[in-house]
Coordinates of C-alpha atoms and ligand atoms in Angstrom, one line a residue:
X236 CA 239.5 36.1 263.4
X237 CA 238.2 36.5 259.9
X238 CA 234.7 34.8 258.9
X239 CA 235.3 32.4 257.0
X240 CA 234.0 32.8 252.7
X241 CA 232.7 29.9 250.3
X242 CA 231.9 29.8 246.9
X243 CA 232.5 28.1 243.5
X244 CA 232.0 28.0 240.1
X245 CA 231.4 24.5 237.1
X246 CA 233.9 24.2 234.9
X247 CA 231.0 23.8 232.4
X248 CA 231.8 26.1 229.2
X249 CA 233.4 29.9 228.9
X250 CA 233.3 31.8 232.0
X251 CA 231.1 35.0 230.7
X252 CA 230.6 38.8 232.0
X253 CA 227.2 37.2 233.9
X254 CA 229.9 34.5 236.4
X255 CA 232.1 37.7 236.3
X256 CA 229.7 40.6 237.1
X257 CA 227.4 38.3 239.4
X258 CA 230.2 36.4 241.2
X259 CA 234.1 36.8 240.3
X260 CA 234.5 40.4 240.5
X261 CA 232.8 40.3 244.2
X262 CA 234.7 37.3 245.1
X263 CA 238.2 39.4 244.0
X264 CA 236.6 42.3 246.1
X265 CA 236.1 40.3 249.4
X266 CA 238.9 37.9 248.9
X267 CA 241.0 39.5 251.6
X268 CA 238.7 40.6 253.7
X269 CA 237.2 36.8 254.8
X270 CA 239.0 33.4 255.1
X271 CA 238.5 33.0 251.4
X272 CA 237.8 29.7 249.8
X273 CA 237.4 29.1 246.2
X274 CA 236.1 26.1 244.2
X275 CA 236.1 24.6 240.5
X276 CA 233.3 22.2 241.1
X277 CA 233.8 19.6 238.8
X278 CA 231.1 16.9 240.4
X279 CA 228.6 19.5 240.1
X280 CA 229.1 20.0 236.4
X281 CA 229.0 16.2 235.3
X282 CA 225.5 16.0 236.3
X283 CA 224.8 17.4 232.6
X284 CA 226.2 15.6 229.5
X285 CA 230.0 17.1 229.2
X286 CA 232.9 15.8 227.2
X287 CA 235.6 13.5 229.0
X288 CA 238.1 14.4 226.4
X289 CA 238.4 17.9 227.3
X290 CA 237.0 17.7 230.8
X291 CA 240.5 18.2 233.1
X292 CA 241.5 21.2 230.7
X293 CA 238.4 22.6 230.9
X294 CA 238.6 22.5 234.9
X295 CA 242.4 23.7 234.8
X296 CA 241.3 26.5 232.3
X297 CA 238.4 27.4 234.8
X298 CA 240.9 27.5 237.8
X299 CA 243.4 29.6 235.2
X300 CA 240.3 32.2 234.9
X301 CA 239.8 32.6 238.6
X302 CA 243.3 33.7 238.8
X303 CA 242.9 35.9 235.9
X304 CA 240.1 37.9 237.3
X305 CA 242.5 38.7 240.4
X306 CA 242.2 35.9 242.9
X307 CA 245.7 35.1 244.5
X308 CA 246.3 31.8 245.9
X309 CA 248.4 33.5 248.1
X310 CA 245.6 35.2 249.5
X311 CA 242.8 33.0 249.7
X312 CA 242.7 28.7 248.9
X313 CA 242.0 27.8 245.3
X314 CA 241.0 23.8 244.7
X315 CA 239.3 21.7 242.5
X316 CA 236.2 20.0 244.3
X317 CA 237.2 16.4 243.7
X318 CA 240.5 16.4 245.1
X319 CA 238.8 16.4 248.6
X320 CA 236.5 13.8 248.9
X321 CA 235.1 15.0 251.8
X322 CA 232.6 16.8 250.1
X323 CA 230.9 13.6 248.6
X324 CA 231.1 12.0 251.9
X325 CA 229.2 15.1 254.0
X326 CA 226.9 15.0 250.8
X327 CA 225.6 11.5 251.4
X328 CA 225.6 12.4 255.9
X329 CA 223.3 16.0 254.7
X330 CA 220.9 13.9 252.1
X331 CA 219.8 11.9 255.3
X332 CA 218.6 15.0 256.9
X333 CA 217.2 17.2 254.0
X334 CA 213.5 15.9 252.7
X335 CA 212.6 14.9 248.8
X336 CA 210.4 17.4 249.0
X337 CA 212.9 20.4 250.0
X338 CA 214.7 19.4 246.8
X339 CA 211.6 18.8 244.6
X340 CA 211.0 23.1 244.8
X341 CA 214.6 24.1 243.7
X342 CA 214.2 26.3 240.6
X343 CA 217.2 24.9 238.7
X344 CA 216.5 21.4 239.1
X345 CA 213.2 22.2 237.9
X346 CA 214.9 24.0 234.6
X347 CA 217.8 21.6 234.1
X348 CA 215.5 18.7 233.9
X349 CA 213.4 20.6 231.5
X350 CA 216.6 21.1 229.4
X351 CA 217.9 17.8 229.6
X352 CA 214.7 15.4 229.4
X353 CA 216.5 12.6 228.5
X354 CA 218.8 12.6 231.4
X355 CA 217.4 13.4 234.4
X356 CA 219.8 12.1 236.6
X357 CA 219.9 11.4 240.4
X358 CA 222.9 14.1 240.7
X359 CA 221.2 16.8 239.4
X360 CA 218.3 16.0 241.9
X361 CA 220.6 15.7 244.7
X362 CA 222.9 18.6 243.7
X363 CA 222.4 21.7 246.1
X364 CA 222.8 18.8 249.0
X365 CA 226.7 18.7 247.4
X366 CA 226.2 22.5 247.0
X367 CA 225.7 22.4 251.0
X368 CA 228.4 20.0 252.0
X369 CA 230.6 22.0 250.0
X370 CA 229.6 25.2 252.3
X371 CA 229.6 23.5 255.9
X372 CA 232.3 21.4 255.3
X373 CA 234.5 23.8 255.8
X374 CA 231.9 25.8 258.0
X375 CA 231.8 28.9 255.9
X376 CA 229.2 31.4 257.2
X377 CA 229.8 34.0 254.0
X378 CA 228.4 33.0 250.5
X379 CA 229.2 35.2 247.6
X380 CA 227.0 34.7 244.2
X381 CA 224.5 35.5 241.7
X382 CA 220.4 35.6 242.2
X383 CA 219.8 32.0 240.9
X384 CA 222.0 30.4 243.3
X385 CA 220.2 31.9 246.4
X386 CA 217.4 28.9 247.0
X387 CA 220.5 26.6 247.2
X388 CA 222.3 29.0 250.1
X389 CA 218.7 28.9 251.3
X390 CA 218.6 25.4 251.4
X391 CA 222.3 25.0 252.7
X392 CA 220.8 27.1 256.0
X393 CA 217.9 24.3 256.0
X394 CA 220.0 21.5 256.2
X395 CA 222.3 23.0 258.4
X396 CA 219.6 23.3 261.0
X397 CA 218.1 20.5 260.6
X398 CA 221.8 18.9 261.0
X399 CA 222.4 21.0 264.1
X400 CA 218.9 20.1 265.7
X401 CA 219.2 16.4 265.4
X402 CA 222.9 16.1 266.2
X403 CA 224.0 19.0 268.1
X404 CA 225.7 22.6 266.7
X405 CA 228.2 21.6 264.6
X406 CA 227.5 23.9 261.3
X407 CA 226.8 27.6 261.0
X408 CA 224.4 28.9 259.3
X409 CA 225.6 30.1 255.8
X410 CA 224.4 33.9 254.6
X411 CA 224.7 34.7 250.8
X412 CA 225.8 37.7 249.3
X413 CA 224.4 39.2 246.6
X414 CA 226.2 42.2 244.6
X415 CA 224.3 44.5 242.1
X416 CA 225.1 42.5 239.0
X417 CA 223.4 39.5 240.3
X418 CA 221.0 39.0 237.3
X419 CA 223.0 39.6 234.0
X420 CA 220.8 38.7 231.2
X421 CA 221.7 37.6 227.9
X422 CA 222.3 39.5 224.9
X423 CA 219.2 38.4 223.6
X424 CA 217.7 40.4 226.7
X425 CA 214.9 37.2 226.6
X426 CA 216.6 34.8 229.5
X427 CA 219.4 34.7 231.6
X428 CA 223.1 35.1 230.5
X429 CA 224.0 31.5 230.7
X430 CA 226.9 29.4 229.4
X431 CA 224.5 26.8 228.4
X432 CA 222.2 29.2 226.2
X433 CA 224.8 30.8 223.8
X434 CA 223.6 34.5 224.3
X435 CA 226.9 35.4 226.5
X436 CA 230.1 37.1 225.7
X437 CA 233.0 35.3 227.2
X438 CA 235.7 37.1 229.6
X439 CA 238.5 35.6 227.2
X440 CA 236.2 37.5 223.9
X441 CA 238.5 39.5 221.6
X442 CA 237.4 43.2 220.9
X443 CA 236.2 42.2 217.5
X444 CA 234.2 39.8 218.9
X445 CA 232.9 41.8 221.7
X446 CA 231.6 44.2 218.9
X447 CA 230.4 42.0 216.9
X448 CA 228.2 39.7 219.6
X449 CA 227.1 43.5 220.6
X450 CA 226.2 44.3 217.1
X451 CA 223.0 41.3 217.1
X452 CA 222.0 42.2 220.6
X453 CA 218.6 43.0 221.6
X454 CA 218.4 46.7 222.7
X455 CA 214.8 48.9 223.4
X456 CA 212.7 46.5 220.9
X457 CA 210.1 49.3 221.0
X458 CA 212.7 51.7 218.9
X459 CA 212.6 50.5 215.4
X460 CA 214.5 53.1 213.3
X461 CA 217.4 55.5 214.3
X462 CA 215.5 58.7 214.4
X463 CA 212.7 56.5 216.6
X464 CA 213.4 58.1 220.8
X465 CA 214.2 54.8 222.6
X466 CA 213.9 54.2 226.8
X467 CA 217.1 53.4 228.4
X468 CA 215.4 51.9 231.1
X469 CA 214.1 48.4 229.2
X470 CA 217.2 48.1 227.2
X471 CA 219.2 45.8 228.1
X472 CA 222.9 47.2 226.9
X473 CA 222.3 50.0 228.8
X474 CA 222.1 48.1 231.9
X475 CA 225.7 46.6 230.9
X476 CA 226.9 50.1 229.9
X477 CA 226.2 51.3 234.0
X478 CA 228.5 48.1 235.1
X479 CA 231.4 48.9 232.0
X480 CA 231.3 52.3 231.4
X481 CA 231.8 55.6 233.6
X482 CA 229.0 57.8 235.1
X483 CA 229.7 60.2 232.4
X484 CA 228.9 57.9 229.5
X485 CA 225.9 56.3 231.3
X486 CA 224.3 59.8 231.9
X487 CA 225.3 61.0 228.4
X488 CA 223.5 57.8 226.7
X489 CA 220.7 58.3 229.2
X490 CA 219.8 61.4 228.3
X491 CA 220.8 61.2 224.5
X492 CA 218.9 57.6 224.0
X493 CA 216.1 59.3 225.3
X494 CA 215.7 62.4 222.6
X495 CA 217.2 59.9 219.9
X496 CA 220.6 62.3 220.3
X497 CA 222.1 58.9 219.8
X498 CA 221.4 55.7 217.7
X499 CA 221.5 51.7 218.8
X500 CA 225.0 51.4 216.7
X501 CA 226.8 54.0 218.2
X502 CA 225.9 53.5 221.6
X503 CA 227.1 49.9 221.2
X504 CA 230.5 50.8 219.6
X505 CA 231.0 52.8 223.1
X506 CA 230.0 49.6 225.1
X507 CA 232.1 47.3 223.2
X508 CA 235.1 49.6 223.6
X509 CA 234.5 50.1 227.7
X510 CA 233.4 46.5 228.0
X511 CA 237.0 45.5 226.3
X512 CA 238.7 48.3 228.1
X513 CA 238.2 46.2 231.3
X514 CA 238.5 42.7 229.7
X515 CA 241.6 43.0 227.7
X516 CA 243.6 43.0 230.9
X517 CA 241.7 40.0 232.4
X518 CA 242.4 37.9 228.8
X519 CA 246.0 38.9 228.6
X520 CA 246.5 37.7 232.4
X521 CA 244.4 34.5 231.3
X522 CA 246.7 34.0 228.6
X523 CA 249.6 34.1 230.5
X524 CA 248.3 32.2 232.7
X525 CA 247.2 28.9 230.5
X526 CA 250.8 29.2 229.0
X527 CA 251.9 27.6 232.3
X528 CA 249.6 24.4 233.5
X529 CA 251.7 23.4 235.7
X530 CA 251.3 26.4 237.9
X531 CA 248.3 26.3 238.1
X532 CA 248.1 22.4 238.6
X533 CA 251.0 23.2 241.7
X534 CA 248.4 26.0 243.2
X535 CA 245.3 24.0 243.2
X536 CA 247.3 21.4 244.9
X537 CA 248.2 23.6 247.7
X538 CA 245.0 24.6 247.8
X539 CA 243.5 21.5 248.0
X540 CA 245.7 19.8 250.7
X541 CA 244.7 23.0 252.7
X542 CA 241.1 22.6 252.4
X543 CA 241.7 18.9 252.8
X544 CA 242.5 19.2 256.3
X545 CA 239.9 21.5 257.5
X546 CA 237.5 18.8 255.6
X547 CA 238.7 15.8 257.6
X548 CA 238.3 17.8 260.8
X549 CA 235.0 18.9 260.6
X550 CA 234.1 14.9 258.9
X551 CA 235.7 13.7 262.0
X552 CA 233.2 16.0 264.1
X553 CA 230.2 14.8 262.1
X554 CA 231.3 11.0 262.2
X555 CA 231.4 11.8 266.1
X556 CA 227.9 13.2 266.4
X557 CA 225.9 10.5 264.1
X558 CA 227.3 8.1 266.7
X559 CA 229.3 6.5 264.0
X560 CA 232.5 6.5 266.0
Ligands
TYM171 P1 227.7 28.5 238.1 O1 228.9 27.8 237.7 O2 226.5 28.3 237.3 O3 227.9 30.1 238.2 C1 229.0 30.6 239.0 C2 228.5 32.0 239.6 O4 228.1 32.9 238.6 C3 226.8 33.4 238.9 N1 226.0 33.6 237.6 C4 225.4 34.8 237.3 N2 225.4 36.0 238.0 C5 224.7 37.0 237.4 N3 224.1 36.9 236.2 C6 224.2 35.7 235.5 N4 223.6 35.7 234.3 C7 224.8 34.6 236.1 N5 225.1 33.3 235.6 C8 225.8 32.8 236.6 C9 226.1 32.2 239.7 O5 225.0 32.7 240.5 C10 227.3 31.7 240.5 O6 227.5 32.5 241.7 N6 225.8 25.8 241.9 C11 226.8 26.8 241.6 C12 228.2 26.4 241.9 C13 228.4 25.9 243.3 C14 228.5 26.8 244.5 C15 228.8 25.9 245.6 C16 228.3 28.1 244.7 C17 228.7 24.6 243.8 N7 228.9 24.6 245.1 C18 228.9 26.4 246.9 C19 228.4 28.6 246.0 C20 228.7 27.8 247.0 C21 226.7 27.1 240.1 O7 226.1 26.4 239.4 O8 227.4 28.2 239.7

């Protein structure tokens, strides 16, 4: 028997090279080896403003991506979070058992609210219990993402215990997994890469515009002028170069950066041709993908009535334990 794998991703904006080097190219990577579950999680991403108009494209286009990167629905189940309202329903059961306090620490509730002052919303308060529903639901012990999401795994072990000890063992406890690329940052190399900060480049970026976002990026801030040596190590392209670009070219800029052998522009004009060496392929697929909706609609519909059932089994379980029926 395979373990069974959760994760998911908000159809909140561009799915960038931080989602794909922190999360999708992992998932694609341990997709066969697990029971493999995938999610758009579109209740997640309306707890910050978002536009209705464009919201189911943006959800389809998300789904479209996932594909794109490699995941095959024949392989592992690809869904959409609110087509199995399950999740909503375990959300409210877990908020019962998980303290204000628990949720009061979480990093990114602390940083959305500071980003969106004027709507601090009880969903984006209560939004790693939803994060843990969506993991036991389906009693997924494997958890695939990037650094900032591993308070909420955290968290998802919390309630689960708490769950189990009050009720009796019904969940597992949920592990993350973290791969190398778990903290991209942004090409301003000040924050994280993040759809919602505009320093990203997207998985569906042309080479022209690859080069050109590369061209403004922050590099070693301490090298001012071409003939200036500059230290691989606090540059931040450099880092993208080891995840884009073969050993050869990573120890070539290492030692050339280092002895000023080889300027900021150049090395950048490598990047942006290795980084679109192994996006071009992933954009195409996209592409073709997005020409045909209704696929993708016809997948995520298999996918959900699969999940849907192992959602009502384990509801029925936790109905049965609360002493509901
Ligand atoms: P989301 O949509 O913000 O991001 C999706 C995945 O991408 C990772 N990620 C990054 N990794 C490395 N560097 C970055 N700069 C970077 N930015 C994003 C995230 O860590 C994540 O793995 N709460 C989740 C969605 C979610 C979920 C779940 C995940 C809902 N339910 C259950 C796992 C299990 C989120 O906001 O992801």
């Amino acid at each position: 028997m395979k373990k069974r794998l959760f994760s998911g991703i908000q159809p909140s904006g561009d799915i960038h090279i931080g989602n794909y080097l922190g999360a999708l190219k992992n998932w694609v990577a341990m997709a066969r080896q697990y029971d493999s579950i995938f999610c758009v999680v579109d209740y997640h991403a309306i707890t910050i403003p978002y536009d209705t108009a464009g919201f189911r494209s943006r959800i389809l286009h998300t789904a479209a991506m996932l594909m794109a990167v490699g995941l095959k629905p024949e392989e592992c189940k690809i869904f959409v979070q609110s087509h199995v309202p399950e999740h909503t329903e375990l959300c409210w059961v877990l908020s019962t058992v998980i303290q204000m306090g628990h949720l009061e620490r979480m990093i990114q509730y602390k940083e959305k609210s500071k980003q969106h002052a004027e709507n601090i919303n009880v969903g984006l308060f209560t939004y790693p219990v939803l994060q843990a529903a969506d993991i036991l639901i389906y009693k997924a012990e494997v958890v695939p993402v990037g650094e900032d999401q591993i308070q909420h795994i955290e968290l998802s072990r919390e309630i689960a215990r708490k769950f189990n000890t009050r009720f009796g063992p019904i969940f597992p406890e949920p592990l993350e997994k973290v791969s190398a690329g778990a903290r991209i940052m942004g090409l301003d190399g000040q924050a994280k890469m993040s759809k919602s900060l505009g320093n990203t480049i997207a998985l569906t970026d042309t080479p022209e515009i690859i080069h050109q976002k590369l061209k403004t990026a922050v590099t070693d801030v301490n090298r001012k002028r071409r003939s200036d040596t500059g230290n691989p190590d606090v540059c931040n392209l450099f880092t993208l170069h080891k995840y884009f670009s073969g050993s050869e070219t990573v120890d070539e800029i290492n030692k050339e950066c280092r002895n000023a052998g080889i300027g900021c522009i150049d090395c950048k004009t490598k990047l942006a041709a290795h980084m679109s060496a192994e996006l071009n392929p992933i954009r195409e697929r996209y592409n073709a993908i997005v020409s045909h909706t209704e696929d993708v609609v016809g997948h995520l519909e298999s996918g959900a009535n699969q999940c849907r059932e192992m959602a009502r089994q384990t509801m029925g379980e936790v109905r049965s334990a609360i002493g509901i029926r």
